[in-house]
mmCIF file of C-alpha atoms and ligand atoms in Angstrom:
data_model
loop_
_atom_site.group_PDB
_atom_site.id
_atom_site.type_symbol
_atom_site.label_atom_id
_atom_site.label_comp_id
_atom_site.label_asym_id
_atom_site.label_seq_id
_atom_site.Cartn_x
_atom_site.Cartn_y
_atom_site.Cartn_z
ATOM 1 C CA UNK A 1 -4.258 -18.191 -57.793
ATOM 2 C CA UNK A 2 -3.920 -22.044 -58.976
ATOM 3 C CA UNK A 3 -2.250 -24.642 -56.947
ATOM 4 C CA UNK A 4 -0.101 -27.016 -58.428
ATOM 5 C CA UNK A 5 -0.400 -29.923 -56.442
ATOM 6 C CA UNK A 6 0.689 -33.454 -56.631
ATOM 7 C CA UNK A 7 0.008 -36.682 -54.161
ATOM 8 C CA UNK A 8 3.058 -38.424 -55.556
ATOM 9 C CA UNK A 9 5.310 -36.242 -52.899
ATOM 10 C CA UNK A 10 4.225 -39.352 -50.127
ATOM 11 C CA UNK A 11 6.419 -41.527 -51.605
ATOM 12 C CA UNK A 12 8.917 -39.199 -50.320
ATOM 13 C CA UNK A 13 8.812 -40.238 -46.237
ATOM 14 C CA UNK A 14 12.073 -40.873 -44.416
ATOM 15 C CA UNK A 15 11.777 -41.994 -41.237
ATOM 16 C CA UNK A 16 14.864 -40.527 -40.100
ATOM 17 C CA UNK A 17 17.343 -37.533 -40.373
ATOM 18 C CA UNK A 18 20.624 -37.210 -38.612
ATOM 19 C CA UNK A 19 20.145 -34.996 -35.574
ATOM 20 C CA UNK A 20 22.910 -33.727 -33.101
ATOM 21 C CA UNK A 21 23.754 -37.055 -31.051
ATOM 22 C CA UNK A 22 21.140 -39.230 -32.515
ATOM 23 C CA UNK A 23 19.027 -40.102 -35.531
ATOM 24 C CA UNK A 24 15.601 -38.251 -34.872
ATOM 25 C CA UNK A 25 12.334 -38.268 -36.876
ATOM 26 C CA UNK A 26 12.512 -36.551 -40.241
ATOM 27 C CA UNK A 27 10.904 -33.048 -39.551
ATOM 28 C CA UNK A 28 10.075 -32.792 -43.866
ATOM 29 C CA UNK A 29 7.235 -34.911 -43.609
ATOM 30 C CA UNK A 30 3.776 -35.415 -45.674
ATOM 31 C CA UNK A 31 1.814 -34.078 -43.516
ATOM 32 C CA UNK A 32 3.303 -30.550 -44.456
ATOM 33 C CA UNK A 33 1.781 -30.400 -48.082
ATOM 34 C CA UNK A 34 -1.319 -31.606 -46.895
ATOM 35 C CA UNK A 35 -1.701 -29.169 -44.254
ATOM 36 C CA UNK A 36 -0.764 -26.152 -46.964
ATOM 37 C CA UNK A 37 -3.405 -27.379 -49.551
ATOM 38 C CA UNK A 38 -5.957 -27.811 -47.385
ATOM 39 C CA UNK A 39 -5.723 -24.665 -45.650
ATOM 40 C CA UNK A 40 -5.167 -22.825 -49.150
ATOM 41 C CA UNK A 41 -7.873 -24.089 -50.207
ATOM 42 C CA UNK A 42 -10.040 -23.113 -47.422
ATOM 43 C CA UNK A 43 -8.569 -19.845 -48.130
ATOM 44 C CA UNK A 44 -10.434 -19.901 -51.173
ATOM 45 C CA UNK A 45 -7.076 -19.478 -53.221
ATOM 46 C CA UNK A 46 -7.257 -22.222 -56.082
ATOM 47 C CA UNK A 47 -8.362 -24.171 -58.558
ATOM 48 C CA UNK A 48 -6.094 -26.879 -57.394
ATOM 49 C CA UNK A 49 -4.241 -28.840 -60.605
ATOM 50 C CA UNK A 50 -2.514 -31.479 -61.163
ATOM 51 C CA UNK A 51 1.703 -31.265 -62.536
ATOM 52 C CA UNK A 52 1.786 -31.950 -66.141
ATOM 53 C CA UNK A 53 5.128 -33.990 -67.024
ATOM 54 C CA UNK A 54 8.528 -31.830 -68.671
ATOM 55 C CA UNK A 55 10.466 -35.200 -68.051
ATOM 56 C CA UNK A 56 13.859 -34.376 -67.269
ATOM 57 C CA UNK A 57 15.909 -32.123 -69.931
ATOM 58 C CA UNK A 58 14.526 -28.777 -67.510
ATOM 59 C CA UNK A 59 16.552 -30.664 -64.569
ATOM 60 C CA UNK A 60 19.447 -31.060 -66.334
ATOM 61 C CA UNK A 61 19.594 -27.824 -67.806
ATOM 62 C CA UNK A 62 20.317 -26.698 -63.865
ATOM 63 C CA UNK A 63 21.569 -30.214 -62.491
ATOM 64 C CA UNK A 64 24.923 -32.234 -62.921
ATOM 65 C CA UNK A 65 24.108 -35.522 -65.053
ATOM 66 C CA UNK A 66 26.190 -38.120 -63.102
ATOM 67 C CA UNK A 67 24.411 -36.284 -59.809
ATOM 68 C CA UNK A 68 21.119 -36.736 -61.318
ATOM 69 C CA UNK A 69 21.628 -40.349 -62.434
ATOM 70 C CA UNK A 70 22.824 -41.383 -58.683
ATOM 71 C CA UNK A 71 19.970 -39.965 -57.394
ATOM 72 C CA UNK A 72 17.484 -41.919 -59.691
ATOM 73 C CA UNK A 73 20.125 -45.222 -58.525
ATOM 74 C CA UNK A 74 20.965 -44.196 -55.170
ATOM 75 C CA UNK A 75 18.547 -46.268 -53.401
ATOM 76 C CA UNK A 76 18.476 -49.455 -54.997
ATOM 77 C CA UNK A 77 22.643 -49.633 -55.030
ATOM 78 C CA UNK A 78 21.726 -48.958 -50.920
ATOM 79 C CA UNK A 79 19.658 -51.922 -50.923
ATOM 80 C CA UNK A 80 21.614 -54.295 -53.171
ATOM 81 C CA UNK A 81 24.533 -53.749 -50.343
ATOM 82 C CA UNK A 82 22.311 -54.952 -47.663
ATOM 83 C CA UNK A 83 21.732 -51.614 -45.740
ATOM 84 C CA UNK A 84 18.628 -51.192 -43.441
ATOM 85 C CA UNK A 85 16.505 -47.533 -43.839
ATOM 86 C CA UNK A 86 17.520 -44.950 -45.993
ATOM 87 C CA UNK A 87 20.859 -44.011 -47.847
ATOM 88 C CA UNK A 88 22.100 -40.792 -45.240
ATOM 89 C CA UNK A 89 26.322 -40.344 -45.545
ATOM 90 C CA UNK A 90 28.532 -41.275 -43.172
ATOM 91 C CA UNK A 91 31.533 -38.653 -44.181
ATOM 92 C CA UNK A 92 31.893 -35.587 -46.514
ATOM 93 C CA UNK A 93 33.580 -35.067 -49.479
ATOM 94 C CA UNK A 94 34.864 -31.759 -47.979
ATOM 95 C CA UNK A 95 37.788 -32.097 -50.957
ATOM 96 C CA UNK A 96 36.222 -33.840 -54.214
ATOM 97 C CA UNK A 97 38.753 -34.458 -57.242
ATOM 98 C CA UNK A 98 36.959 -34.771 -60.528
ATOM 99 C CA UNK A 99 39.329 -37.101 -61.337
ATOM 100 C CA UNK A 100 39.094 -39.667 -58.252
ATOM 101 C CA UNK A 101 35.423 -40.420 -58.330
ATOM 102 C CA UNK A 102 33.842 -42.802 -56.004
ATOM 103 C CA UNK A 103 32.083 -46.128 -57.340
ATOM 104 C CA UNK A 104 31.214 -47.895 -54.086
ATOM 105 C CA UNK A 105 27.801 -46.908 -53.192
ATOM 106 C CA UNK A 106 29.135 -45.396 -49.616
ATOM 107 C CA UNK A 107 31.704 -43.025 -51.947
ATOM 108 C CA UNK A 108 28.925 -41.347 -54.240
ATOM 109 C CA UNK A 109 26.842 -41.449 -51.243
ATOM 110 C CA UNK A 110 29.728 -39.050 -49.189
ATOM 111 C CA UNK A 111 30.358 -37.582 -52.324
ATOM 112 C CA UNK A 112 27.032 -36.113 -53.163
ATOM 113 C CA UNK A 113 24.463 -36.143 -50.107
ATOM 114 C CA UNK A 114 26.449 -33.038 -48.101
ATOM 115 C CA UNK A 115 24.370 -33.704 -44.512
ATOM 116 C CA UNK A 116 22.761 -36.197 -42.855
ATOM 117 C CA UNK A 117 19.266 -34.484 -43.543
ATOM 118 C CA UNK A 118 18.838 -35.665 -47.269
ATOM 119 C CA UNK A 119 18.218 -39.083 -46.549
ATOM 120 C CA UNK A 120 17.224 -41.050 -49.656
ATOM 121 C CA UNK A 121 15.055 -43.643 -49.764
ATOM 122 C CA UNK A 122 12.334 -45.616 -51.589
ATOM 123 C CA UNK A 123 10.388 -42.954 -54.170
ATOM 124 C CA UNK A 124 12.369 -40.204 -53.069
ATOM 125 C CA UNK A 125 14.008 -40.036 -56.684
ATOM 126 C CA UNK A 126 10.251 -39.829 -57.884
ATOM 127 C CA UNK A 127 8.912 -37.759 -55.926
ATOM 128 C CA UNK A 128 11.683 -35.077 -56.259
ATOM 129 C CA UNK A 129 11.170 -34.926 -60.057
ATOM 130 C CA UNK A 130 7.464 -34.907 -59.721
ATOM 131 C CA UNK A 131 8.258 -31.484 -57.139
ATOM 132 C CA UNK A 132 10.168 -30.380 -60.454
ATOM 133 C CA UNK A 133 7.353 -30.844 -63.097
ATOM 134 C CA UNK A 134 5.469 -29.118 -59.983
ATOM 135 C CA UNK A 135 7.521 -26.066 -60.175
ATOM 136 C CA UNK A 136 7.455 -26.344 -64.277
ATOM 137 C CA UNK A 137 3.796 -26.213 -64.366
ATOM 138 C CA UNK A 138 3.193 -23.436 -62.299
ATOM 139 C CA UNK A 139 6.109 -21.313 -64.998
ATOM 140 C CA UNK A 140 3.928 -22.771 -67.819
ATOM 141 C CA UNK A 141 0.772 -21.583 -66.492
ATOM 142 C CA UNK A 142 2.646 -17.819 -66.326
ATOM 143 C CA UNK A 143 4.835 -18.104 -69.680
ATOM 144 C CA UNK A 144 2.167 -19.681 -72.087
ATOM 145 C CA UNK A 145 -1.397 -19.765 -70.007
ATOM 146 C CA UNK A 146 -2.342 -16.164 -69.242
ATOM 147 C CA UNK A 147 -1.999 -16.293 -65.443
ATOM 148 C CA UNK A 148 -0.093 -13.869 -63.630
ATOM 149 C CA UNK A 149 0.897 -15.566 -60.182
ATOM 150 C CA UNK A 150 1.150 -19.455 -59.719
ATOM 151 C CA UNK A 151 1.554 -21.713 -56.147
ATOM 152 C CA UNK A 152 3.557 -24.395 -56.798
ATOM 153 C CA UNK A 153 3.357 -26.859 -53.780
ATOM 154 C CA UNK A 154 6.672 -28.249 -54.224
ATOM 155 C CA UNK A 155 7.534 -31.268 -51.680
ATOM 156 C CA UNK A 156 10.678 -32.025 -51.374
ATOM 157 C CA UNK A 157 12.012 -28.379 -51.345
ATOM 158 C CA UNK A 158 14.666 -27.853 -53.441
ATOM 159 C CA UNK A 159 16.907 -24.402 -52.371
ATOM 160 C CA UNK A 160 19.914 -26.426 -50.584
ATOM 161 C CA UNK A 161 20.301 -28.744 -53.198
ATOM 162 C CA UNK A 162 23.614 -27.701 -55.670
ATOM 163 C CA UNK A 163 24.292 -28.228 -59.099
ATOM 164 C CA UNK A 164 25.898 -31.613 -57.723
ATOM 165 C CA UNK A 165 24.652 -32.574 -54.483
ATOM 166 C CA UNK A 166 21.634 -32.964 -52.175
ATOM 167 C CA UNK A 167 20.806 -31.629 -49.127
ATOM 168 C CA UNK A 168 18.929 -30.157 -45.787
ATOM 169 C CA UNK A 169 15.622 -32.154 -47.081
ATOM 170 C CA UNK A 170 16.462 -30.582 -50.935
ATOM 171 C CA UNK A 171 17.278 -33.031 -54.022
ATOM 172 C CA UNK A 172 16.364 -31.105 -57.360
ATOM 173 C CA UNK A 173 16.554 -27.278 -56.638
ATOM 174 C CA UNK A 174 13.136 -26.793 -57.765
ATOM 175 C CA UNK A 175 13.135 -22.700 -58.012
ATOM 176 C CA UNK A 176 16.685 -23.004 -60.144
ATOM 177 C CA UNK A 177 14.905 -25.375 -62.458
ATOM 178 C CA UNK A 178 12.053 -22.955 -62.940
ATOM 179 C CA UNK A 179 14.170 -20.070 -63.448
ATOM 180 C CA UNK A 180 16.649 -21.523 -66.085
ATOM 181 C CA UNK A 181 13.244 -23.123 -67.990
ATOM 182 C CA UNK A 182 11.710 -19.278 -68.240
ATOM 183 C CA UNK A 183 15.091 -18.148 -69.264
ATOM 184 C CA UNK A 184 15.338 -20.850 -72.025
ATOM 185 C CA UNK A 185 11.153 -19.630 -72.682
ATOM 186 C CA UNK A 186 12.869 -16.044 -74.262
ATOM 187 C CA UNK A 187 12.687 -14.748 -70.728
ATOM 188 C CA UNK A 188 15.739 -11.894 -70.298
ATOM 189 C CA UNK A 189 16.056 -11.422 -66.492
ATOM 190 C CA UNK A 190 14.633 -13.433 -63.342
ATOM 191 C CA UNK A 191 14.791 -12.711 -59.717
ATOM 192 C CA UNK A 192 14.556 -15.157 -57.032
ATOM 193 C CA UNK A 193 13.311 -14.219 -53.682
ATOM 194 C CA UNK A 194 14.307 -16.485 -51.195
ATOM 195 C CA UNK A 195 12.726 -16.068 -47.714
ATOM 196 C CA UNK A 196 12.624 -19.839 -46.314
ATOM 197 C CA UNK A 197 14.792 -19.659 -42.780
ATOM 198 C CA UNK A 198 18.194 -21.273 -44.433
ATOM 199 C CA UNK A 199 20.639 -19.559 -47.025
ATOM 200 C CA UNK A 200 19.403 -20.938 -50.429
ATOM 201 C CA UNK A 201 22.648 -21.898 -50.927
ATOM 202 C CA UNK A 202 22.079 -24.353 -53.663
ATOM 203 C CA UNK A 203 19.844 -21.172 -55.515
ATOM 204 C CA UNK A 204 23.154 -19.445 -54.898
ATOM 205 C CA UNK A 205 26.261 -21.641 -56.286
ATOM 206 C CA UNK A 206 23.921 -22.723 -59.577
ATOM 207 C CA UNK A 207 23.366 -18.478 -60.621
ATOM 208 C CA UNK A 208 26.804 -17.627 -58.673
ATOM 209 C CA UNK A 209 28.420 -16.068 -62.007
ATOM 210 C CA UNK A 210 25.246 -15.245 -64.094
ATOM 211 C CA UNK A 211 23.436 -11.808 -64.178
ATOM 212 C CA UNK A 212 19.963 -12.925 -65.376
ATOM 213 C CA UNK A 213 18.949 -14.833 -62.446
ATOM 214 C CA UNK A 214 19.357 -12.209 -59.862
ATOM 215 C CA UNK A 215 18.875 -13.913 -56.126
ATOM 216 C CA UNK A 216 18.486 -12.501 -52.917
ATOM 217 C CA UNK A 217 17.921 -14.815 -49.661
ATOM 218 C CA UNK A 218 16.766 -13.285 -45.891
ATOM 219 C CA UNK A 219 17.740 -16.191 -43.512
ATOM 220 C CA UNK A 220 19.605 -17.008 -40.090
ATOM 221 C CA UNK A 221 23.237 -16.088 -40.058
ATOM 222 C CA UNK A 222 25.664 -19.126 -40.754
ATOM 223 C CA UNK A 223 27.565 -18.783 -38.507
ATOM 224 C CA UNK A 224 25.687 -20.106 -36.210
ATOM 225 C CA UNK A 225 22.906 -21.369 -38.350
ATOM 226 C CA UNK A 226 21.769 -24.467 -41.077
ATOM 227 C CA UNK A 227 23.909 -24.638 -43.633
ATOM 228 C CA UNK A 228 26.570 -23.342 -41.518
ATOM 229 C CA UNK A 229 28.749 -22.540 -44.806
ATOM 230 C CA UNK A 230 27.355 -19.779 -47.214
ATOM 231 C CA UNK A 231 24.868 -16.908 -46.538
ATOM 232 C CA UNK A 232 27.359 -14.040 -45.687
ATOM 233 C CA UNK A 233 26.422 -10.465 -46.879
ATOM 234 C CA UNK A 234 29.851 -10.304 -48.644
ATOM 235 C CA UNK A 235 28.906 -13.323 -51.268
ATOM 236 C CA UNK A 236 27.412 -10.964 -53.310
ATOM 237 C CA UNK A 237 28.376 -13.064 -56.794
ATOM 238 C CA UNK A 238 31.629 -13.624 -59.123
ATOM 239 C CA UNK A 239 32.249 -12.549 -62.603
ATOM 240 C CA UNK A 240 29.048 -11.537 -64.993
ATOM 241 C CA UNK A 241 27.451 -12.311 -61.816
ATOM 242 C CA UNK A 242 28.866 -9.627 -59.758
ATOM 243 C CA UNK A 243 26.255 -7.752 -57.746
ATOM 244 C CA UNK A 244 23.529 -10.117 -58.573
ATOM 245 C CA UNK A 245 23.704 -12.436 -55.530
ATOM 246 C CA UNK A 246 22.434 -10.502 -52.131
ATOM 247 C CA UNK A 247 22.475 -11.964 -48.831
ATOM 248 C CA UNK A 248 20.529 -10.506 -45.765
ATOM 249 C CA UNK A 249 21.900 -13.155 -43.004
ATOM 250 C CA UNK A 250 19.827 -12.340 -39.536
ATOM 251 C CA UNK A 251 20.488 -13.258 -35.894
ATOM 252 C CA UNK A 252 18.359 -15.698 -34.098
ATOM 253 C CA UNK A 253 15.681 -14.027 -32.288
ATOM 254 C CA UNK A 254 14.835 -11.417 -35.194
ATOM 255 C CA UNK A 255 11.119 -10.667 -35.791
ATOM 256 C CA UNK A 256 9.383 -8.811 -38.160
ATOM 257 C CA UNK A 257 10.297 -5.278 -37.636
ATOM 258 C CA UNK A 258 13.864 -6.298 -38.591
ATOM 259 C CA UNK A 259 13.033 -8.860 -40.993
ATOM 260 C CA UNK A 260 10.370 -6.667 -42.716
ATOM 261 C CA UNK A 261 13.265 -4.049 -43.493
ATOM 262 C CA UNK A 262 15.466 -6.412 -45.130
ATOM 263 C CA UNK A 263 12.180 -7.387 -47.258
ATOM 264 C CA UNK A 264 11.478 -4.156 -48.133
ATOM 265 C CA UNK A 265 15.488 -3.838 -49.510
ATOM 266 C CA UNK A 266 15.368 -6.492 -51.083
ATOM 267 C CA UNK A 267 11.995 -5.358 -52.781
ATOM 268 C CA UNK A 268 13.521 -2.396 -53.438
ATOM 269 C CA UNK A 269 16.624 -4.019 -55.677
ATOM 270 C CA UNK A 270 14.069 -6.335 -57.070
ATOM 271 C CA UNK A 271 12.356 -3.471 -58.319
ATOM 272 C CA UNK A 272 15.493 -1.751 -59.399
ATOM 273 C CA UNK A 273 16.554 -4.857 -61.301
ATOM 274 C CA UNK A 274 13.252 -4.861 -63.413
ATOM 275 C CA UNK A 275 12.710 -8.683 -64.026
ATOM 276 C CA UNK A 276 10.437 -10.523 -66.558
ATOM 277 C CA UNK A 277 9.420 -12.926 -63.618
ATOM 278 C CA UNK A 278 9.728 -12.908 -60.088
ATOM 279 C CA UNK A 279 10.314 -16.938 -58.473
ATOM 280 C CA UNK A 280 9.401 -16.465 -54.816
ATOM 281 C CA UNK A 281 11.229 -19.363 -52.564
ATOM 282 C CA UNK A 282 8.905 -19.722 -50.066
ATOM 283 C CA UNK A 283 9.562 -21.130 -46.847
ATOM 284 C CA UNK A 284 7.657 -20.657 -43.669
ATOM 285 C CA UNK A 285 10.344 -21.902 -41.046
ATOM 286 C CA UNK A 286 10.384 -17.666 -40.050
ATOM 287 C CA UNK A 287 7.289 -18.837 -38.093
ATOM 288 C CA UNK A 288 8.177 -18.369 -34.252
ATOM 289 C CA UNK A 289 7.356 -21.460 -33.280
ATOM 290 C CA UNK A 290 8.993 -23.345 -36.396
ATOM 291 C CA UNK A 291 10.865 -26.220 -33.987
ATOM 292 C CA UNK A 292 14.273 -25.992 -36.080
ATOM 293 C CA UNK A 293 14.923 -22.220 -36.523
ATOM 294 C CA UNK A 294 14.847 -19.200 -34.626
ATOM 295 C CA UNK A 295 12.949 -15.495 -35.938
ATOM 296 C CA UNK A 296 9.710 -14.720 -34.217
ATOM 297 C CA UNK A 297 7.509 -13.988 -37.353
ATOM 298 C CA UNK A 298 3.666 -14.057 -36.413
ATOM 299 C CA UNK A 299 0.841 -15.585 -38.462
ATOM 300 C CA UNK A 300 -0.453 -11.837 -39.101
ATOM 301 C CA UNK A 301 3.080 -11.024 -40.342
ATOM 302 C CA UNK A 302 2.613 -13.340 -43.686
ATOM 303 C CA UNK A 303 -0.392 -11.548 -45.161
ATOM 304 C CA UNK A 304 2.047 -8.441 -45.100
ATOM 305 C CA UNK A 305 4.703 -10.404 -46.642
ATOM 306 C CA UNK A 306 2.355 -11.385 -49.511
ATOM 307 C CA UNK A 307 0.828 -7.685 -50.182
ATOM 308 C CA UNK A 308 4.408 -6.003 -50.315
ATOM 309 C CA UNK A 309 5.576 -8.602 -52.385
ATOM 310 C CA UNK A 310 2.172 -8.421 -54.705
ATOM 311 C CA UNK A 311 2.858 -4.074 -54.636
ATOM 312 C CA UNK A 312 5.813 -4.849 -56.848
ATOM 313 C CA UNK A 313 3.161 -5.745 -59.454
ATOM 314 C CA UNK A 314 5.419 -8.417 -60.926
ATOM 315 C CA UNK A 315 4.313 -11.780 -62.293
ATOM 316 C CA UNK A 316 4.856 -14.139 -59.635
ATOM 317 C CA UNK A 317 5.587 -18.088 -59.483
ATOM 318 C CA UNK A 318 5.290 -18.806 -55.727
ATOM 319 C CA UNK A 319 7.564 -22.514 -54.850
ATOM 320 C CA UNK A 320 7.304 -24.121 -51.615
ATOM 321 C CA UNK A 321 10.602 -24.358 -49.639
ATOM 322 C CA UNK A 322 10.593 -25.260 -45.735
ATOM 323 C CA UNK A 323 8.226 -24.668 -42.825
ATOM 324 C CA UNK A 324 8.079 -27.106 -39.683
ATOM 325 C CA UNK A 325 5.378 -26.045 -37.362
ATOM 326 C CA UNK A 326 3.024 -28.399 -39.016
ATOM 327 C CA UNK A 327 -0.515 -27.221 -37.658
ATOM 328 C CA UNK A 328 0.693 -22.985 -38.246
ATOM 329 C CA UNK A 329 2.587 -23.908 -41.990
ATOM 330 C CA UNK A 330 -0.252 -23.959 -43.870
ATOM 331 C CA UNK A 331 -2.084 -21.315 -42.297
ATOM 332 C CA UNK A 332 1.368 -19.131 -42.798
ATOM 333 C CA UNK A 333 1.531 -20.130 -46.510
ATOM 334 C CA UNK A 334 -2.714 -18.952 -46.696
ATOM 335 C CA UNK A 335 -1.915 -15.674 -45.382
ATOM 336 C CA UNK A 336 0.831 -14.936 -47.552
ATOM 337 C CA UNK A 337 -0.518 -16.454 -50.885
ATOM 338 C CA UNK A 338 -3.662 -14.315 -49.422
ATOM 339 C CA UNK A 339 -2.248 -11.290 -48.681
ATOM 340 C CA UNK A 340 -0.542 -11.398 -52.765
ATOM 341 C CA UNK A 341 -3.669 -12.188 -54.193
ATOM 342 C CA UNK A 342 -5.999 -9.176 -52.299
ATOM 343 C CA UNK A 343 -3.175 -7.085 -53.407
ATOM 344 C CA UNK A 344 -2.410 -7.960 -56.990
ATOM 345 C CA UNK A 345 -3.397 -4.880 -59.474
ATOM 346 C CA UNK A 346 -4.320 -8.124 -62.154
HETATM 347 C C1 SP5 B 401 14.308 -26.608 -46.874
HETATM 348 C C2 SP5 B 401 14.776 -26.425 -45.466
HETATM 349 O O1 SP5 B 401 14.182 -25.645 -44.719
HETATM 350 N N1 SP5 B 401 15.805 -27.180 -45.051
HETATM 351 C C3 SP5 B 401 16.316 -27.043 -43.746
HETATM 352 C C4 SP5 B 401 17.324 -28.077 -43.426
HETATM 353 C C5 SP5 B 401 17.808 -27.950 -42.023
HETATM 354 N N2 SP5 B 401 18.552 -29.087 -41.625
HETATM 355 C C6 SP5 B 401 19.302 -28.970 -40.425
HETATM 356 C C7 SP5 B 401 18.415 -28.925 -39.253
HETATM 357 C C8 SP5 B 401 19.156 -28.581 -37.986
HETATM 358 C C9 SP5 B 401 18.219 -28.769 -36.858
HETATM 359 N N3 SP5 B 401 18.670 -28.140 -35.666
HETATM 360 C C10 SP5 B 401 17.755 -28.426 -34.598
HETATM 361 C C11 SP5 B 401 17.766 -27.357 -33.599
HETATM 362 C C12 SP5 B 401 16.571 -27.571 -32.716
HETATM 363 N N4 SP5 B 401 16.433 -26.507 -31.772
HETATM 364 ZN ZN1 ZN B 402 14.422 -23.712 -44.308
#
């Protein structure tokens, strides 16, 4: 299976999130894409290749212009005010009005970073639309190259970030962008498999009312877990999109006996739904000694993961989402991409 890779995600380094109480060190760091290519590669999945460049129409075809634009501005506006470190809100903009728009820096930075864990800073515009030509190269590679499964190492991660904000280390919803670009390809019906820790709530709100991006998400239940606000089994999509949105929310503690049921639902819908492509959010914060979330998955569990996923004998475009245990991540993301590509019938 090729890797889509791309050094360009290191000019992505915060030093700082918000934490409870305190600012605390940025757990989305660099290291994390290293460690998954190098133990992929040890793996013996690969080749390893480099993101060709879509520029930016695919982004906007998923992405708000005015959000997009403030992103590429953000940090420079930060800077021309005088601020130290990176741009990270102060308030919400828990009730926007289209017609009242912010134009001091600290407005559009309240009114589109939703938490204090999408800081922006110096490259992180870059690097975030590098992670999308990531994503867009691993869809070409499926759509117009002959492969059947793609890894696209994606840093930042993209499934919390909306069709107008940023946030929980996400800036340009990388798996949305792929999904709309294969629909756009002739494509008729894409499912998205989300299985980082968090609700893909950004994944969510952009295919809310549409039923040719079919999404389903396994993750910690809101209520008491990141992002606290969407996630609930009863979102299950509005309009056209009725029935295509599926949430399996989980209590902390779950490990894979539970979790493994929910996957095999959800493959089971997948399979029901009968999509062109399958996009494959994968985070490895499920790992149960990830150091922000809370399921008890074991290494072993991931090559599992990755051969019932490869049994639905779908082409796949696997996109990197979270993971925190930095010296398990990449051997989590091996077994799984492993597991898919002992599996895979092609
Ligand atoms: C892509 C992704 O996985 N984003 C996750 C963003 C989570 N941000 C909030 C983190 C809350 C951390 N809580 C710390 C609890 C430590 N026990
Ligand atoms: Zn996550």
């Amino acid at each position: 299976m090729k890797i889509i890779y791309d050094d360009g995600h290191r000019r992505h380094a915060p030093p700082v999130e918000l934490g409870p109480g305190s600012f605390i060190a940025h757990f989305e760091t660099p290291d994390r894409a290293d460690l998954v290519l190098k133990m992929t590669t040890e793996a013996g999945l690969g080749p390893v290749m480099k993101p060709e460049d879509f520029g930016i129409d695919p982004v906007l075809r998923v992405h708000d212009k005015g959000y997009f634009r403030f992103l590429e501005d953000a940090y420079r506006l930060w800077k021309d005010e005088g601020y130290e470190g990176p741009a990270i809100p102060f308030g919400s903009a828990f009730k926007r009005n289209p017609e009242r728009h912010p134009t001091s820096i600290n407005g559009l930075v309240c009114h589109y970073i939703i938490d204090g864990a999408a800081p922006i800073d110096d490259g992180t515009y870059e690097a975030a639309l590098q992670a999308a030509n990531v994503a867009m190269t691993g869809l070409d590679l499926i759509l117009n190259k002959g492969e059947s499964s793609a890894f696209s190492l994606c840093r930042p991660p993209g499934h919390h970030a909306g069709p107008d904000y940023c946030g929980g280390y996400c800036y340009l919803n990388n798996a949305a962008i792929a999904a709309q670009a294969a629909l756009d390809h002739g494509l008729g019906k894409i499912a998205v498999l989300d299985i980082d820790y968090h609700h893909g709530n950004g994944t969510q709100e952009i295919f809310w009312e549409r039923d040719d991006v079919f999404f389903l998400s396994i993750h910690g239940e809101p209520g008491v877990e990141y992002p606290y606000f969407t996630g609930y089994a009863d979102e299950t999509g509005e309009g056209k999109g009725e029935g295509f949105n599926v949430n399996y929310p989980l209590p902390h503690g779950t490990g894979f006996d539970v979790w493994g049921e929910k996957l095999d639902d959800a493959l089971g819908k997948i399979a029901g739904y009968g999509p062109d492509l399958l996009i494959v959010s994968l985070g490895v914060d499920t790992f149960k000694e990830d150091p922000i979330s809370e399921f008890k998955l074991d290494s072993p569990d991931y090559r599992i993961i990755g051969q019932r996923i490869a049994a639905l004998n779908k082409k796949t475009l696997f996109i990197m989402e979270g993971g925190y245990a930095v010296d398990a991540i990449g051997t989590n993301v091996a077994n799984l991409l492993s597991g898919f590509s002992e599996s895979a019938q092609n």
